[in-house]
Amino acid sequence: MFNLEFVVERETAIRQLQLQIEYGADIAIQDNPIDRFEESKRLAAKPKSSEAPQRASPASAAPAATSTTGPARSYPTKFLRPQRKAVIAANRLAGSAKTVEELREALEQFPHSRFREDARNMVFSDGSEDADVMIVGEAPGAREDELGKPFVGKSGQLLDNMFAEIGLSRFDDDLGPLYISNVVNWRPPGNMTPQQIDIDMFKPFIRRHIKLIAPRILVPLGNPACEAILGKSGITKLRGHWYEYDNISARPSYHPAYLLRRPDLKRESWQDLLAIKQRLREIGKDS
Ligand code: URA
């Protein structure tokens, strides 16, 4: 016999799941769901102690994630304490890499990033190591995590189209060469924005990466990349200008994921692309 109740329940569950996917919940972080409403009721009912210093629970110690698409992930406190040890290890590992391949291997050995345990693949780079232009993004998303390559999702398509317009491409085609990497090499769950602790520990790697590629022009896309490379953030003000980083010209610009949400800003982004093309022409590297 046909069990109508089961069919309705199943369809409701599928609808709810689809809704969660639309909201950006694309991985299961815990086997058992946490009822945050119950948790906040419980915390509100707890008597407040004004004297004793409170010990932060792992969940409350998590930095506010500026997640654009998914739920914040709670991390054990070991990942959230000052990351001195991690930064020292990152500097040592990155500094010892003499080639791009050695840098990739050094990163593979780096155990300290909180994002490693949820990620499927490390995402290192794509394109030609001989490129004059190196793009630095933020962190891999779901598709990049699946394929182990940067910028292969929707924002990557936009990025490829944008740079093709000024004659550059990461692919082995007729256009000039392009090299692409990210500040963070493992996908932050729910696409949360990497926080300062993450940027601090990945900074030695991306800076070494830039040194080894030695491009003529660097393009940091969005705030985490500007923070890691230029030590500044505030992309709206930073873009539109040239900066000097380790004798390399840097032209910050909007991240393509942001442009997908704010297509009205493509015009400004186009101005940055034209400035890059012009600079390549000036240094005799225009293809
Ligand atoms: N966004 C990034 O910053 N990097 C990627 O690789 C993909 C999306």
GROMACS .gro file of C-alpha atoms and ligand atoms in nm:
model
  295
    1MET     CA    1   0.000   0.000   0.000
    2PHE     CA    2   0.102   0.357  -0.067
    3ASN     CA    3   0.223   0.540   0.246
    4LEU     CA    4   0.112   0.898   0.182
    5GLU     CA    5   0.249   1.025   0.514
    6PHE     CA    6   0.598   0.906   0.423
    7VAL     CA    7   0.579   1.068   0.079
    8VAL     CA    8   0.480   1.406   0.227
    9GLU     CA    9   0.753   1.386   0.491
   10ARG     CA   10   1.010   1.293   0.232
   11GLU     CA   11   0.912   1.579   0.000
   12THR     CA   12   0.917   1.826   0.290
   13ALA     CA   13   1.263   1.704   0.390
   14ILE     CA   14   1.391   1.741   0.032
   15ARG     CA   15   1.244   2.093   0.009
   16GLN     CA   16   1.408   2.189   0.337
   17LEU     CA   17   1.737   2.045   0.221
   18GLN     CA   18   1.714   2.240  -0.105
   19LEU     CA   19   1.645   2.556   0.090
   20GLN     CA   20   1.950   2.496   0.307
   21ILE     CA   21   2.163   2.444  -0.005
   22GLU     CA   22   2.030   2.772  -0.147
   23TYR     CA   23   2.131   2.938   0.181
   24GLY     CA   24   2.481   2.802   0.124
   25ALA     CA   25   2.489   2.506   0.365
   26ASP     CA   26   2.689   2.285   0.135
   27ILE     CA   27   2.867   2.055   0.380
   28ALA     CA   28   2.759   1.868   0.694
   29ILE     CA   29   2.983   1.985   0.976
   30GLN     CA   30   2.843   1.774   1.258
   31ASP     CA   31   2.650   1.450   1.265
   32ASN     CA   32   2.405   1.578   1.525
   33PRO     CA   33   2.230   1.912   1.480
   34ILE     CA   34   2.267   2.177   1.753
   35ASP     CA   35   1.950   2.362   1.848
   36ARG     CA   36   2.088   2.717   1.886
   37PHE     CA   37   1.750   2.846   2.011
   38GLU     CA   38   1.762   2.601   2.302
   39GLU     CA   39   2.124   2.691   2.366
   40SER     CA   40   2.057   3.065   2.382
   41LYS     CA   41   1.754   3.004   2.612
   42ARG     CA   42   1.978   2.798   2.839
   43LEU     CA   43   2.249   3.063   2.843
   44ALA     CA   44   1.996   3.340   2.911
   45ALA     CA   45   1.858   3.143   3.208
   46LYS     CA   46   2.204   3.096   3.361
   47PRO     CA   47   2.278   3.330   3.655
   48LYS     CA   48   2.539   3.590   3.564
   49SER     CA   49   2.862   3.599   3.762
   50SER     CA   50   3.023   3.939   3.766
   51GLU     CA   51   3.336   3.833   3.961
   52ALA     CA   52   3.474   3.508   3.828
   53PRO     CA   53   3.642   3.539   3.490
   54GLN     CA   54   3.447   3.339   3.235
   55ARG     CA   55   3.622   3.067   3.050
   56ALA     CA   56   3.524   3.080   2.687
   57SER     CA   57   3.367   2.768   2.547
   58PRO     CA   58   3.495   2.666   2.204
   59ALA     CA   59   3.177   2.792   2.041
   60SER     CA   60   3.177   3.131   2.209
   61ALA     CA   61   3.548   3.173   2.149
   62ALA     CA   62   3.502   3.147   1.774
   63PRO     CA   63   3.559   3.480   1.601
   64ALA     CA   64   3.251   3.630   1.441
   65ALA     CA   65   3.258   3.483   1.095
   66THR     CA   66   3.163   3.723   0.820
   67SER     CA   67   3.020   3.431   0.631
   68THR     CA   68   2.843   3.527   0.317
   69THR     CA   69   2.681   3.196   0.245
   70GLY     CA   70   2.688   2.952   0.531
   71PRO     CA   71   2.674   2.887   0.901
   72ALA     CA   72   2.971   2.977   1.121
   73ARG     CA   73   3.181   2.679   1.221
   74SER     CA   74   3.275   2.626   1.586
   75TYR     CA   75   3.642   2.542   1.628
   76PRO     CA   76   3.827   2.394   1.925
   77THR     CA   77   4.004   2.668   2.121
   78LYS     CA   78   4.345   2.527   2.022
   79PHE     CA   79   4.282   2.679   1.678
   80LEU     CA   80   4.184   3.016   1.819
   81ARG     CA   81   4.460   3.092   2.067
   82PRO     CA   82   4.730   3.332   1.954
   83GLN     CA   83   4.889   3.155   1.664
   84ARG     CA   84   5.251   3.230   1.747
   85LYS     CA   85   5.355   2.868   1.704
   86ALA     CA   86   5.171   2.842   1.373
   87VAL     CA   87   5.321   3.164   1.237
   88ILE     CA   88   5.674   3.053   1.340
   89ALA     CA   89   5.619   2.716   1.168
   90ALA     CA   90   5.478   2.889   0.858
   91ASN     CA   91   5.778   3.122   0.834
   92ARG     CA   92   6.020   2.831   0.875
   93LEU     CA   93   5.846   2.607   0.620
   94ALA     CA   94   5.782   2.879   0.363
   95GLY     CA   95   6.131   3.025   0.402
   96SER     CA   96   6.297   2.690   0.335
   97ALA     CA   97   6.117   2.643  -0.001
   98LYS     CA   98   6.353   2.714  -0.290
   99THR     CA   99   6.110   2.633  -0.570
  100VAL     CA  100   5.736   2.654  -0.626
  101GLU     CA  101   5.713   2.275  -0.600
  102GLU     CA  102   5.896   2.282  -0.266
  103LEU     CA  103   5.655   2.547  -0.146
  104ARG     CA  104   5.361   2.325  -0.241
  105GLU     CA  105   5.519   2.039  -0.046
  106ALA     CA  106   5.587   2.269   0.251
  107LEU     CA  107   5.221   2.368   0.260
  108GLU     CA  108   5.114   2.004   0.245
  109GLN     CA  109   5.312   1.952   0.564
  110PHE     CA  110   5.172   2.255   0.744
  111PRO     CA  111   4.936   2.117   1.012
  112HIS     CA  112   4.811   2.433   1.182
  113SER     CA  113   4.524   2.565   0.971
  114ARG     CA  114   4.183   2.502   1.122
  115PHE     CA  115   4.042   2.464   0.769
  116ARG     CA  116   4.240   2.151   0.683
  117GLU     CA  117   4.019   1.902   0.862
  118ASP     CA  118   3.704   1.988   0.665
  119ALA     CA  119   3.868   2.038   0.326
  120ARG     CA  120   3.892   1.770   0.059
  121ASN     CA  121   4.190   1.907  -0.130
  122MET     CA  122   4.460   2.165  -0.088
  123VAL     CA  123   4.424   2.436  -0.352
  124PHE     CA  124   4.762   2.575  -0.452
  125SER     CA  125   4.773   2.750  -0.789
  126ASP     CA  126   4.697   2.744  -1.158
  127GLY     CA  127   4.851   2.893  -1.470
  128SER     CA  128   5.205   2.955  -1.588
  129GLU     CA  129   5.490   3.015  -1.343
  130ASP     CA  130   5.647   3.240  -1.610
  131ALA     CA  131   5.354   3.481  -1.609
  132ASP     CA  132   5.415   3.853  -1.564
  133VAL     CA  133   5.081   3.890  -1.387
  134MET     CA  134   4.993   3.702  -1.068
  135ILE     CA  135   4.644   3.714  -0.921
  136VAL     CA  136   4.594   3.647  -0.550
  137GLY     CA  137   4.242   3.558  -0.436
  138GLU     CA  138   4.101   3.487  -0.092
  139ALA     CA  139   4.036   3.117  -0.035
  140PRO     CA  140   3.893   2.820  -0.224
  141GLY     CA  141   3.520   2.764  -0.245
  142ALA     CA  142   3.326   2.438  -0.284
  143ARG     CA  143   3.415   2.372  -0.647
  144GLU     CA  144   3.783   2.458  -0.593
  145ASP     CA  145   3.790   2.223  -0.293
  146GLU     CA  146   3.648   1.946  -0.510
  147LEU     CA  147   3.892   1.995  -0.798
  148GLY     CA  148   4.200   2.120  -0.610
  149LYS     CA  149   4.232   2.426  -0.839
  150PRO     CA  150   4.172   2.794  -0.770
  151PHE     CA  151   3.886   2.989  -0.923
  152VAL     CA  152   3.703   2.711  -1.104
  153GLY     CA  153   3.353   2.807  -0.990
  154LYS     CA  154   3.124   3.089  -1.102
  155SER     CA  155   3.353   3.366  -0.984
  156GLY     CA  156   3.641   3.190  -1.162
  157GLN     CA  157   3.453   3.203  -1.491
  158LEU     CA  158   3.404   3.574  -1.450
  159LEU     CA  159   3.773   3.614  -1.361
  160ASP     CA  160   3.879   3.420  -1.673
  161ASN     CA  161   3.652   3.634  -1.893
  162MET     CA  162   3.775   3.958  -1.738
  163PHE     CA  163   4.143   3.878  -1.791
  164ALA     CA  164   4.082   3.737  -2.139
  165GLU     CA  165   3.953   4.086  -2.228
  166ILE     CA  166   4.304   4.222  -2.165
  167GLY     CA  167   4.470   3.931  -2.343
  168LEU     CA  168   4.570   3.716  -2.043
  169SER     CA  169   4.478   3.360  -1.959
  170ARG     CA  170   4.588   3.082  -1.720
  171PHE     CA  171   4.519   2.823  -1.992
  172ASP     CA  172   4.755   2.699  -2.254
  173ASP     CA  173   4.602   2.907  -2.533
  174ASP     CA  174   4.687   3.201  -2.762
  175LEU     CA  175   4.662   3.460  -2.486
  176GLY     CA  176   4.943   3.586  -2.263
  177PRO     CA  177   5.021   3.379  -1.950
  178LEU     CA  178   4.857   3.437  -1.612
  179TYR     CA  179   4.924   3.282  -1.270
  180ILE     CA  180   4.659   3.244  -0.999
  181SER     CA  181   4.676   3.158  -0.631
  182ASN     CA  182   4.500   3.237  -0.304
  183VAL     CA  183   4.595   3.358   0.043
  184VAL     CA  184   4.436   3.055   0.210
  185ASN     CA  185   4.494   2.711   0.058
  186TRP     CA  186   4.214   2.510   0.219
  187ARG     CA  187   3.848   2.586   0.191
  188PRO     CA  188   3.696   2.766   0.492
  189PRO     CA  189   3.370   2.582   0.576
  190GLY     CA  190   3.056   2.757   0.459
  191ASN     CA  191   3.283   2.997   0.266
  192MET     CA  192   3.343   3.200   0.580
  193THR     CA  193   3.579   3.492   0.528
  194PRO     CA  194   3.928   3.407   0.660
  195GLN     CA  195   3.996   3.594   0.983
  196GLN     CA  196   4.317   3.773   1.087
  197ILE     CA  197   4.450   3.455   1.259
  198ASP     CA  198   4.417   3.269   0.929
  199ILE     CA  199   4.573   3.547   0.724
  200ASP     CA  200   4.865   3.572   0.968
  201MET     CA  201   4.954   3.206   0.935
  202PHE     CA  202   4.915   3.189   0.556
  203LYS     CA  203   5.094   3.518   0.491
  204PRO     CA  204   5.447   3.367   0.493
  205PHE     CA  205   5.336   3.114   0.228
  206ILE     CA  206   5.172   3.356  -0.012
  207ARG     CA  207   5.458   3.604   0.027
  208ARG     CA  208   5.711   3.329  -0.049
  209HIS     CA  209   5.493   3.220  -0.340
  210ILE     CA  210   5.510   3.572  -0.485
  211LYS     CA  211   5.888   3.581  -0.437
  212LEU     CA  212   5.929   3.250  -0.623
  213ILE     CA  213   5.702   3.346  -0.914
  214ALA     CA  214   5.848   3.699  -0.926
  215PRO     CA  215   5.572   3.853  -1.140
  216ARG     CA  216   5.595   4.210  -1.270
  217ILE     CA  217   5.239   4.284  -1.163
  218LEU     CA  218   5.040   4.154  -0.866
  219VAL     CA  219   4.662   4.170  -0.847
  220PRO     CA  220   4.525   4.117  -0.493
  221LEU     CA  221   4.152   4.057  -0.517
  222GLY     CA  222   3.950   4.168  -0.216
  223ASN     CA  223   4.040   4.251   0.143
  224PRO     CA  224   4.209   3.933   0.271
  225ALA     CA  225   4.453   3.942  -0.023
  226CYS     CA  226   4.524   4.314   0.030
  227GLU     CA  227   4.574   4.248   0.401
  228ALA     CA  228   4.817   3.959   0.340
  229ILE     CA  229   5.020   4.139   0.072
  230LEU     CA  230   4.994   4.511   0.140
  231GLY     CA  231   4.906   4.497   0.510
  232LYS     CA  232   4.601   4.711   0.435
  233SER     CA  233   4.233   4.654   0.379
  234GLY     CA  234   3.941   4.861   0.252
  235ILE     CA  235   3.917   4.753  -0.109
  236THR     CA  236   3.686   5.035  -0.216
  237LYS     CA  237   3.959   5.288  -0.136
  238LEU     CA  238   4.257   5.069  -0.225
  239ARG     CA  239   4.144   4.983  -0.576
  240GLY     CA  240   4.206   5.230  -0.852
  241HIS     CA  241   4.568   5.289  -0.738
  242TRP     CA  242   4.910   5.134  -0.776
  243TYR     CA  243   5.114   5.013  -0.480
  244GLU     CA  244   5.466   4.881  -0.449
  245TYR     CA  245   5.520   4.541  -0.288
  246ASP     CA  246   5.877   4.405  -0.280
  247ASN     CA  247   5.962   4.589  -0.605
  248ILE     CA  248   5.649   4.457  -0.773
  249SER     CA  249   5.364   4.682  -0.888
  250ALA     CA  250   5.041   4.583  -0.717
  251ARG     CA  251   4.696   4.678  -0.839
  252PRO     CA  252   4.422   4.575  -0.593
  253SER     CA  253   4.079   4.517  -0.738
  254TYR     CA  254   3.738   4.383  -0.649
  255HIS     CA  255   3.699   4.011  -0.597
  256PRO     CA  256   3.490   3.856  -0.880
  257ALA     CA  257   3.252   3.698  -0.624
  258TYR     CA  258   3.176   4.053  -0.507
  259LEU     CA  259   3.127   4.164  -0.868
  260LEU     CA  260   2.871   3.887  -0.914
  261ARG     CA  261   2.670   4.044  -0.633
  262ARG     CA  262   2.749   4.402  -0.737
  263PRO     CA  263   2.757   4.408  -1.119
  264ASP     CA  264   2.743   4.790  -1.105
  265LEU     CA  265   3.108   4.780  -0.988
  266LYS     CA  266   3.228   4.601  -1.301
  267ARG     CA  267   3.293   4.940  -1.455
  268GLU     CA  268   3.555   5.022  -1.186
  269SER     CA  269   3.699   4.676  -1.217
  270TRP     CA  270   3.737   4.731  -1.592
  271GLN     CA  271   3.938   5.047  -1.518
  272ASP     CA  272   4.178   4.837  -1.306
  273LEU     CA  273   4.212   4.585  -1.590
  274LEU     CA  274   4.288   4.863  -1.839
  275ALA     CA  275   4.550   5.004  -1.601
  276ILE     CA  276   4.713   4.659  -1.581
  277LYS     CA  277   4.717   4.633  -1.959
  278GLN     CA  278   4.866   4.980  -1.986
  279ARG     CA  279   5.139   4.896  -1.731
  280LEU     CA  280   5.225   4.578  -1.924
  281ARG     CA  281   5.256   4.789  -2.237
  282GLU     CA  282   5.486   5.033  -2.057
  283ILE     CA  283   5.720   4.756  -1.943
  284GLY     CA  284   5.716   4.597  -2.285
  285LYS     CA  285   5.527   4.288  -2.174
  286ASP     CA  286   5.202   4.343  -2.359
  287SER     CA  287   5.114   4.042  -2.573
  288URA     N1  288   3.740   3.269  -0.447
  288URA     C1  289   3.872   3.284  -0.422
  288URA     O1  290   3.914   3.383  -0.364
  288URA     N2  291   3.955   3.189  -0.464
  288URA     C2  292   3.914   3.082  -0.530
  288URA     O2  293   3.998   2.999  -0.565
  288URA     C3  294   3.777   3.068  -0.555
  288URA     C4  295   3.691   3.162  -0.513
   0.00000   0.00000   0.00000
